Amino acid sequence: QKEVEQDPGPLSVPEGAIVSLNCTYSNSAFQYFMWYRQYSRKGPELLMYTYSSGNKEDGRFTAQVDKSSKYISLFIRDSQPSDSATYLCAMGRAGSYQLTFGKGTKLSVIP
Amino acid sequence: DSGVTQTPKHLITATGQRVTLRCSPRSGDLSVYWYQQSLDQGLQFLIQYYNGEERAKGNILERFSAQQFPDLHSELNLSSLELGDSALYFCASSVGTSEGDTQYFGPGTRLTVL
């Protein structure tokens, strides 16, 4: 079993829809949870960063972490065509600088 | 623009050859990370350097090596290249003082081995 599982999609939604992206993980030592956005042929850029359990909101983006279920989510409200990209979840654990990434979910927002 | 630079953008070479990828971190960042991204494996951590010293090692092959220089730029050396080494190679940097530091990624080098 991989440490981090992420549905690769692709996911296609109409403009204005609410998008839900998810990752599950098996290592209970993970404490830092991130979502990166990667446009085609570009490097990943950090979208959201959450430490431990809880919710974090930034504009149209909300990140949720449920450590009891080993499940993290990213919600995108009022999705825009510019949100079309691959979304990568990433996790880090105490005592380690290494991040473990999910394989990414490719999202297309159709105008 | 993350502030992390990588050269070259593209590299095409033959099996058995050796290449060097270069990364310059963001100003003020002391830590550099190297990742390999392929379609089947996703983004895989290779190795991390902090202020010139190796700090962590991930799934890096023995044919691969890296170093960080006194000016903090880093190089990833890939030798005896195989077809399966074709991938995107990313460098990331962070301040490096805390394990929860944000990592900022460069634009990547696309390596094609023919």
XYZ file of N, CA and C in Angstrom:
675
model
N 0.851 -1.193 0.000
C 0.000 0.000 0.000
C 0.887 1.244 0.000
N 0.571 2.170 -0.909
C 1.334 3.415 -0.960
C 1.005 4.253 0.262
N 1.994 5.053 0.693
C 1.778 5.905 1.868
C 0.696 6.938 1.623
N 0.637 7.489 0.408
C -0.350 8.512 0.061
C -1.065 8.088 -1.219
N -2.384 8.058 -1.153
C -3.184 7.679 -2.307
C -4.017 8.878 -2.770
N -4.012 9.087 -4.074
C -4.768 10.201 -4.634
C -5.356 9.746 -5.966
N -6.639 9.961 -6.141
C -7.314 9.592 -7.382
C -6.773 10.463 -8.507
N -6.215 9.858 -9.557
C -5.586 10.660 -10.609
C -6.566 11.375 -11.529
N -7.862 11.013 -11.424
C -8.834 11.635 -12.317
C -8.711 11.040 -13.720
N -8.895 11.794 -14.796
C -9.124 13.235 -14.762
C -10.520 13.605 -14.284
N -10.610 14.831 -13.776
C -11.864 15.362 -13.271
C -12.240 16.566 -14.130
N -13.440 16.552 -14.671
C -13.901 17.628 -15.534
C -15.181 18.216 -14.949
N -15.201 19.540 -14.737
C -16.363 20.194 -14.132
C -16.704 21.453 -14.916
N -17.947 21.913 -14.839
C -18.292 23.176 -15.501
C -17.842 24.360 -14.655
N -17.584 25.463 -15.297
C -17.199 26.686 -14.609
C -18.244 27.032 -13.548
N -17.766 27.432 -12.360
C -18.665 27.795 -11.282
C -18.970 26.668 -10.315
N -18.586 25.441 -10.671
C -18.864 24.289 -9.811
C -17.951 24.297 -8.577
N -18.383 23.540 -7.572
C -17.535 23.292 -6.403
C -16.768 21.996 -6.668
N -15.460 22.076 -6.496
C -14.602 20.920 -6.752
C -14.103 20.357 -5.426
N -14.098 19.054 -5.315
C -13.575 18.387 -4.126
C -12.459 17.440 -4.545
N -11.279 17.648 -3.991
C -10.122 16.799 -4.276
C -9.682 16.159 -2.968
N -9.279 14.893 -3.036
C -9.022 14.162 -1.801
C -7.752 13.323 -1.863
N -7.186 13.103 -0.690
C -6.074 12.160 -0.534
C -6.280 11.373 0.751
N -5.884 10.125 0.718
C -5.833 9.328 1.937
C -4.385 8.932 2.177
N -4.070 8.652 3.436
C -2.707 8.274 3.752
C -2.704 7.194 4.818
N -1.591 6.506 4.924
C -1.524 5.374 5.850
C -0.597 5.633 7.034
N 0.303 6.600 6.902
C 1.286 6.859 7.949
C 0.752 7.880 8.947
N 0.480 7.446 10.162
C -0.099 8.341 11.161
C 0.907 9.376 11.668
N 2.170 9.256 11.268
C 3.190 10.225 11.684
C 3.126 11.531 10.892
N 2.373 11.561 9.797
C 2.280 12.787 9.016
C 1.615 13.882 9.840
N 2.235 15.070 9.836
C 1.698 16.196 10.607
C 1.516 17.451 9.767
N 2.226 17.525 8.640
C 2.150 18.709 7.783
C 1.477 18.291 6.489
N 0.474 19.068 6.091
C -0.323 18.695 4.930
C -0.410 19.880 3.976
N -0.097 19.621 2.726
C -0.058 20.687 1.743
C -0.800 20.295 0.480
N -1.236 21.295 -0.226
C -1.761 21.117 -1.578
C -0.943 22.002 -2.506
N -0.441 21.383 -3.558
C 0.289 22.104 -4.594
C -0.531 22.065 -5.880
N -0.409 23.114 -6.657
C -1.042 23.175 -7.982
C 0.085 23.163 -9.006
N -0.081 22.361 -10.031
C 0.935 22.268 -11.078
C 0.274 22.439 -12.448
N 0.612 23.535 -13.117
C 0.162 23.725 -14.486
C 1.059 22.905 -15.404
N 0.539 22.625 -16.590
C 1.269 21.793 -17.525
C 2.646 22.379 -17.818
N 3.662 21.530 -17.696
C 5.050 21.899 -18.000
C 5.617 22.967 -17.063
N 5.041 23.072 -15.859
C 5.539 24.021 -14.865
C 5.862 23.280 -13.572
N 6.536 23.966 -12.659
C 6.803 23.383 -11.356
C 5.609 23.529 -10.427
N 5.485 22.647 -9.439
C 4.386 22.765 -8.465
C 4.496 24.065 -7.672
N 3.348 24.679 -7.378
C 3.322 25.876 -6.542
C 2.398 25.615 -5.352
N 2.829 26.062 -4.180
C 2.069 25.805 -2.965
C 0.765 26.599 -2.962
N -0.336 25.879 -2.693
C -1.655 26.514 -2.586
C -2.082 26.668 -1.130
N -2.017 25.580 -0.395
C -2.513 25.562 0.975
C -1.568 24.742 1.844
N -1.449 25.158 3.092
C -0.581 24.476 4.060
C -1.343 24.382 5.370
N -1.466 23.167 5.892
C -2.179 22.962 7.153
C -1.327 22.105 8.073
N -1.258 22.528 9.312
C -0.549 21.729 10.312
C -1.580 21.007 11.166
N -1.487 19.684 11.242
C -2.372 18.837 12.044
C -3.808 18.919 11.541
N -4.786 18.589 12.362
C -6.174 18.519 11.928
C -6.832 19.890 11.869
N -7.919 19.974 11.098
C -8.673 21.213 11.054
C -8.882 21.714 9.645
N -9.470 22.892 9.569
C -9.768 23.532 8.286
C -8.961 24.793 8.124
N -8.696 25.126 6.866
C -8.047 26.396 6.565
C -8.650 26.936 5.287
N -8.981 28.220 5.297
C -9.623 28.820 4.136
C -8.754 29.946 3.599
N -8.686 30.024 2.255
C -7.964 31.116 1.609
C -8.670 31.441 0.315
N -9.481 32.486 0.359
C -10.241 32.853 -0.827
C -11.214 31.761 -1.227
N -11.092 31.289 -2.445
C -11.998 30.236 -2.940
C -11.563 28.836 -2.512
N -10.447 28.725 -1.850
C -9.875 27.420 -1.495
C -10.039 27.127 -0.006
N -10.440 25.895 0.301
C -10.529 25.427 1.673
C -9.848 24.073 1.764
N -8.935 23.952 2.720
C -8.260 22.679 2.963
C -8.771 22.099 4.267
N -9.034 20.800 4.252
C -9.491 20.109 5.455
C -8.570 18.933 5.732
N -8.285 18.725 7.012
C -7.480 17.592 7.434
C -8.233 16.839 8.526
N -8.423 15.560 8.333
C -9.038 14.703 9.342
C -8.040 13.605 9.676
N -7.271 13.820 10.714
C -6.212 12.858 11.058
C -6.788 11.542 11.556
N -7.955 11.582 12.172
C -8.540 10.339 12.688
C -8.890 9.393 11.547
N -9.275 9.972 10.408
C -9.625 9.157 9.239
C -8.481 9.059 8.254
N -7.382 9.780 8.517
C -6.227 9.826 7.607
C -6.700 10.260 6.209
N -7.328 11.430 6.181
C -8.000 11.894 4.962
C -7.846 13.394 4.891
N -7.431 13.902 3.720
C -7.365 15.342 3.548
C -8.112 15.715 2.278
N -8.639 16.934 2.273
C -9.435 17.397 1.143
C -9.070 18.825 0.787
N -9.283 19.148 -0.466
C -9.186 20.519 -0.949
C -10.472 20.825 -1.687
N -11.147 21.906 -1.270
C -12.356 22.344 -1.941
C -12.070 23.643 -2.688
N -12.563 23.704 -3.909
C -12.449 24.914 -4.716
C -13.857 25.387 -5.023
N -14.194 26.589 -4.554
C -15.526 27.146 -4.824
C -15.467 27.994 -6.075
N -16.627 28.118 -6.743
C -16.725 28.965 -7.937
C -15.526 28.716 -8.862
N -15.362 27.472 -9.250
C -14.182 27.099 -10.047
C -14.126 27.880 -11.362
N -12.909 28.203 -11.766
C -12.630 28.989 -12.962
C -11.791 28.172 -13.942
N -11.866 28.493 -15.231
C -11.014 27.790 -16.208
C -9.531 27.872 -15.841
N -9.130 28.972 -15.175
C -7.727 29.119 -14.764
C -7.335 28.141 -13.653
N -8.320 27.476 -13.058
C -8.032 26.452 -12.042
C -7.654 25.120 -12.691
N -7.777 25.024 -13.992
C -7.431 23.786 -14.690
C -5.943 23.502 -14.529
N -5.633 22.412 -13.874
C -4.249 22.077 -13.525
C -4.259 20.703 -12.866
N -3.076 20.242 -12.497
C -2.973 19.029 -11.686
C -2.740 19.445 -10.241
N -3.508 18.864 -9.334
C -3.419 19.193 -7.910
C -2.751 18.034 -7.172
N -1.683 18.354 -6.466
C -0.893 17.360 -5.746
C -1.048 17.560 -4.249
N -1.387 16.499 -3.530
C -1.324 16.596 -2.080
C 0.092 16.173 -1.660
N 0.550 16.745 -0.548
C 1.878 16.422 -0.040
C 1.829 16.399 1.477
N 2.657 15.560 2.059
C 2.635 15.405 3.518
C 4.040 15.268 4.052
N 4.233 15.787 5.272
C 5.525 15.659 5.928
C 5.319 15.218 7.371
N 6.340 14.605 7.920
C 6.215 14.122 9.302
C 7.263 14.765 10.190
N 6.970 14.767 11.461
C 7.888 15.331 12.442
C 9.231 14.616 12.352
N 10.297 15.383 12.451
C 11.627 14.799 12.413
C 12.142 14.535 11.014
N 11.376 14.943 10.006
C 11.804 14.705 8.631
C 11.526 15.931 7.776
N 12.454 16.251 6.894
C 12.260 17.356 5.963
C 11.688 16.872 4.640
N 11.542 15.569 4.523
C 11.103 14.982 3.271
C 9.594 15.074 3.124
N 9.109 15.427 1.948
C 7.686 15.415 1.648
C 7.347 14.184 0.834
N 6.171 13.626 1.114
C 5.642 12.523 0.321
C 4.437 13.044 -0.436
N 4.455 12.863 -1.756
C 3.415 13.415 -2.609
C 2.448 12.342 -3.078
N 1.183 12.750 -3.289
C 0.264 11.923 -4.036
C 0.599 12.061 -5.516
N 0.006 11.200 -6.354
C 0.333 11.230 -7.772
C -0.325 12.399 -8.498
N -1.290 13.072 -7.853
C -1.915 14.232 -8.472
C -3.239 13.905 -9.129
N -4.159 14.875 -9.090
C -5.451 14.769 -9.779
C -5.505 15.862 -10.825
N -5.759 15.456 -12.064
C -5.838 16.431 -13.149
C -7.259 16.981 -13.236
N -7.384 18.282 -13.106
C -8.679 18.964 -13.108
C -8.821 19.825 -14.353
N -9.968 19.720 -14.993
C -10.306 20.617 -16.105
C -11.609 21.326 -15.759
N -11.600 22.651 -15.845
C -12.802 23.444 -15.613
C -13.251 23.987 -16.963
N -14.425 23.556 -17.374
C -14.915 23.867 -18.717
C -15.750 25.147 -18.693
N -15.398 26.138 -19.556
C -16.161 27.408 -19.570
C -17.602 27.179 -20.007
N 6.455 33.291 -10.396
C 7.868 32.909 -10.352
C 8.285 32.633 -8.908
N 8.772 31.400 -8.655
C 9.106 30.997 -7.280
C 10.426 31.568 -6.809
N 11.273 31.997 -7.741
C 12.607 32.453 -7.366
C 13.656 31.361 -7.449
N 13.226 30.125 -7.688
C 14.156 29.010 -7.870
C 14.412 28.864 -9.373
N 15.667 28.814 -9.755
C 15.994 28.665 -11.171
C 16.655 27.323 -11.424
N 16.347 26.762 -12.595
C 16.926 25.479 -12.987
C 17.377 25.573 -14.438
N 18.536 24.994 -14.707
C 19.025 24.901 -16.079
C 19.600 23.517 -16.320
N 19.507 22.985 -17.558
C 18.754 23.552 -18.668
C 17.260 23.233 -18.519
N 16.447 23.768 -19.395
C 15.015 23.451 -19.378
C 14.753 22.080 -19.978
N 15.490 21.785 -21.032
C 15.338 20.497 -21.716
C 16.715 19.892 -21.946
N 16.754 18.580 -21.905
C 18.003 17.872 -22.137
C 17.658 16.574 -22.863
N 18.286 16.360 -23.996
C 18.089 15.109 -24.736
C 19.450 14.452 -24.860
N 19.527 13.200 -24.465
C 20.801 12.512 -24.490
C 20.581 11.030 -24.783
N 21.664 10.293 -24.851
C 21.581 8.871 -25.211
C 21.836 7.990 -23.991
N 21.410 6.752 -24.064
C 21.664 5.809 -22.976
C 23.174 5.685 -22.743
N 23.525 5.530 -21.484
C 24.916 5.383 -21.111
C 25.638 6.692 -20.845
N 25.031 7.800 -21.211
C 25.668 9.103 -21.039
C 25.508 9.632 -19.618
N 26.169 10.771 -19.376
C 26.108 11.439 -18.069
C 25.678 12.883 -18.292
N 24.794 13.369 -17.411
C 24.353 14.758 -17.509
C 24.401 15.413 -16.140
N 24.429 16.746 -16.155
C 24.403 17.521 -14.916
C 23.282 18.538 -14.984
N 22.450 18.527 -13.959
C 21.355 19.487 -13.841
C 21.720 20.487 -12.755
N 21.369 21.757 -12.991
C 21.772 22.797 -12.061
C 20.566 23.511 -11.471
N 20.717 23.913 -10.207
C 19.631 24.591 -9.493
C 20.205 25.717 -8.656
N 19.555 26.877 -8.703
C 19.881 27.970 -7.804
C 18.673 28.247 -6.917
N 18.848 28.180 -5.608
C 17.710 28.361 -4.693
C 17.272 29.817 -4.610
N 16.133 30.035 -3.963
C 15.672 31.394 -3.678
C 16.690 32.089 -2.795
N 16.744 33.404 -2.934
C 17.643 34.177 -2.091
C 17.283 33.963 -0.618
N 18.266 33.612 0.188
C 18.038 33.404 1.613
C 17.750 31.974 2.007
N 17.421 31.122 1.038
C 17.160 29.714 1.350
C 18.468 28.940 1.426
N 18.571 28.092 2.440
C 19.785 27.318 2.638
C 19.628 25.857 2.215
N 18.389 25.443 2.046
C 18.130 24.032 1.771
C 17.673 23.839 0.321
N 18.187 22.791 -0.292
C 17.817 22.437 -1.657
C 17.363 20.982 -1.677
N 16.294 20.725 -2.399
C 15.751 19.378 -2.544
C 15.697 19.036 -4.030
N 15.920 17.776 -4.341
C 15.760 17.297 -5.712
C 14.652 16.246 -5.753
N 13.802 16.383 -6.773
C 12.696 15.445 -6.980
C 12.707 14.972 -8.431
N 12.211 13.755 -8.620
C 12.001 13.209 -9.958
C 10.503 13.010 -10.147
N 9.977 13.455 -11.300
C 8.556 13.278 -11.569
C 8.379 12.487 -12.862
N 7.770 11.324 -12.741
C 7.443 10.521 -13.918
C 5.958 10.210 -13.885
N 5.426 9.803 -15.041
C 3.978 9.577 -15.143
C 3.525 8.461 -14.212
N 4.340 7.398 -14.112
C 3.873 6.256 -13.315
C 4.188 6.386 -11.831
N 5.249 7.107 -11.474
C 5.646 7.187 -10.065
C 5.245 8.489 -9.383
N 4.857 9.490 -10.141
C 4.556 10.770 -9.516
C 5.834 11.476 -9.088
N 5.700 12.386 -8.119
C 6.827 13.188 -7.661
C 7.536 12.449 -6.530
N 8.797 12.079 -6.776
C 9.553 11.292 -5.813
C 10.743 12.092 -5.287
N 10.879 12.123 -3.979
C 11.994 12.819 -3.343
C 13.284 12.045 -3.586
N 14.324 12.761 -3.993
C 15.617 12.125 -4.237
C 16.604 12.406 -3.102
N 16.858 13.698 -2.856
C 17.895 14.039 -1.897
C 17.743 15.493 -1.458
N 18.225 15.797 -0.252
C 18.178 17.150 0.282
C 19.552 17.577 0.781
N 19.904 18.822 0.532
C 21.110 19.425 1.075
C 20.736 20.659 1.883
N 21.504 20.857 2.949
C 21.328 22.048 3.772
C 22.687 22.681 3.988
N 22.846 23.877 3.494
C 24.073 24.655 3.689
C 25.322 23.842 3.344
N 25.234 23.110 2.259
C 26.390 22.380 1.758
C 26.501 20.932 2.211
N 25.668 20.541 3.176
C 25.754 19.182 3.706
C 24.514 18.373 3.326
N 24.729 17.098 3.023
C 23.593 16.223 2.747
C 22.791 16.031 4.026
N 21.460 16.211 3.913
C 20.639 16.103 5.110
C 19.709 14.900 5.055
N 19.179 14.584 3.909
C 18.249 13.457 3.801
C 18.366 12.838 2.420
N 18.150 11.534 2.391
C 18.227 10.806 1.138
C 16.932 10.042 0.945
N 16.403 10.091 -0.257
C 15.188 9.346 -0.565
C 15.490 8.245 -1.548
N 14.655 8.142 -2.569
C 14.784 7.064 -3.548
C 15.786 7.410 -4.644
N 17.003 7.709 -4.260
C 18.003 8.101 -5.247
C 18.864 6.902 -5.619
N 19.012 6.689 -6.929
C 19.798 5.568 -7.418
C 21.288 5.830 -7.179
N 22.054 4.761 -7.127
C 23.505 4.907 -6.920
C 24.163 5.607 -8.102
N 23.536 5.528 -9.275
C 24.067 6.191 -10.477
C 23.865 7.716 -10.414
N 23.074 8.157 -9.456
C 22.797 9.585 -9.314
C 23.564 10.134 -8.113
N 24.028 11.362 -8.229
C 24.669 12.008 -7.087
C 24.374 13.496 -7.150
N 24.547 14.151 -6.032
C 24.286 15.589 -5.986
C 25.274 16.255 -5.057
N 25.360 17.565 -5.165
C 26.151 18.330 -4.206
C 25.619 19.754 -4.157
N 25.922 20.420 -3.069
C 25.566 21.822 -2.916
C 26.853 22.587 -2.666
N 27.032 23.652 -3.407
C 28.278 24.409 -3.380
C 28.215 25.546 -2.368
N 29.373 26.150 -2.049
C 29.391 27.243 -1.065
C 28.453 28.400 -1.407
N 28.192 28.645 -2.702
C 27.252 29.717 -3.037
C 25.809 29.227 -2.988
N 25.603 28.017 -2.534
C 24.318 27.358 -2.278
C 23.630 26.813 -3.523
N 24.198 27.012 -4.706
C 23.582 26.351 -5.831
C 23.879 24.856 -5.742
N 23.073 24.070 -6.424
C 23.209 22.625 -6.325
C 23.235 22.022 -7.728
N 23.898 20.898 -7.826
C 23.937 20.147 -9.079
C 23.545 18.698 -8.823
N 22.760 18.157 -9.739
C 22.378 16.749 -9.708
C 23.039 16.083 -10.900
N 23.859 15.089 -10.628
C 24.569 14.365 -11.669
C 23.918 13.006 -11.896
N 23.592 12.729 -13.149
C 22.966 11.463 -13.510
C 23.901 10.755 -14.484
N 24.316 9.548 -14.147
C 25.268 8.847 -15.011
C 24.713 7.502 -15.463
N 25.401 6.924 -16.456
C 24.987 5.629 -17.038
C 23.485 5.634 -17.291
N 23.053 6.658 -17.988
C 21.622 6.889 -18.151
C 20.918 5.741 -18.860
N 19.702 5.485 -18.386
C 18.850 4.450 -18.970
C 17.565 5.118 -19.472
N 16.856 4.385 -20.334
C 15.612 4.926 -20.878
C 14.650 5.338 -19.770
N 14.624 4.565 -18.704
C 13.705 4.805 -17.597
C 14.030 6.043 -16.775
N 15.174 6.652 -17.042
C 15.526 7.883 -16.326
C 14.869 9.102 -16.946
N 14.243 8.921 -18.097
C 13.518 10.031 -18.733
C 12.406 10.491 -17.803
N 12.425 11.766 -17.454
C 11.470 12.292 -16.469
C 11.681 13.795 -16.358
N 10.834 14.404 -15.542
C 11.029 15.797 -15.151
C 11.776 15.796 -13.827
N 12.803 16.611 -13.736
C 13.563 16.723 -12.497
C 13.366 18.133 -11.940
N 12.856 18.169 -10.703
C 12.591 19.447 -10.054
C 13.545 19.661 -8.900
N 13.896 20.905 -8.747
C 14.616 21.350 -7.583
C 13.652 22.213 -6.773
N 13.728 22.117 -5.465
C 12.947 22.985 -4.588
C 13.897 23.563 -3.550
N 13.519 24.690 -2.974
C 14.345 25.236 -1.901
C 13.465 25.697 -0.745
N 14.069 25.761 0.414
C 13.387 26.261 1.601
C 14.425 26.897 2.517
N 13.928 27.610 3.515
C 14.837 28.204 4.484
C 15.668 27.099 5.131
N 14.982 25.984 5.472
C 15.695 24.811 5.955
C 15.890 24.734 7.448
N 15.344 25.695 8.187
C 15.557 25.695 9.630
C 14.496 24.902 10.381
N 13.391 24.592 9.725
C 12.308 23.851 10.374
C 11.811 22.772 9.433
N 11.439 21.629 9.998
C 10.978 20.522 9.164
C 9.673 20.845 8.470
N 8.943 21.857 8.933
C 7.701 22.219 8.273
C 7.851 23.343 7.270
N 9.098 23.697 6.943
C 9.335 24.795 6.009
C 8.635 24.576 4.678
N 8.120 25.642 4.110
C 7.536 25.575 2.773
C 8.629 25.364 1.741
N 8.380 24.436 0.836
C 9.314 24.182 -0.259
C 8.800 24.875 -1.516
N 9.662 25.632 -2.158
C 9.333 26.354 -3.376
C 10.037 25.662 -4.543
N 9.262 25.340 -5.564
C 9.777 24.544 -6.674
C 10.214 25.403 -7.845
N 11.259 24.944 -8.500
C 11.691 25.542 -9.745
C 10.869 25.035 -10.911
N 11.173 25.508 -12.125
C 10.393 25.136 -13.308
C 10.707 23.748 -13.845
N 11.787 23.146 -13.376
C 12.098 21.782 -13.779
C 13.009 21.684 -14.994
N 13.645 20.518 -15.108
C 14.425 20.144 -16.292
C 13.804 18.869 -16.851
N 13.442 18.920 -18.126
C 12.870 17.726 -18.759
C 13.999 16.946 -19.418
N 14.236 15.744 -18.912
C 15.297 14.882 -19.438
C 14.689 13.790 -20.306
N 15.198 13.685 -21.515
C 14.789 12.616 -22.424
C 16.014 11.785 -22.753
N 15.958 10.494 -22.475
C 17.043 9.573 -22.773
C 16.604 8.697 -23.946
N 17.355 8.758 -25.030
C 16.993 8.002 -26.247
C 17.856 6.756 -26.402
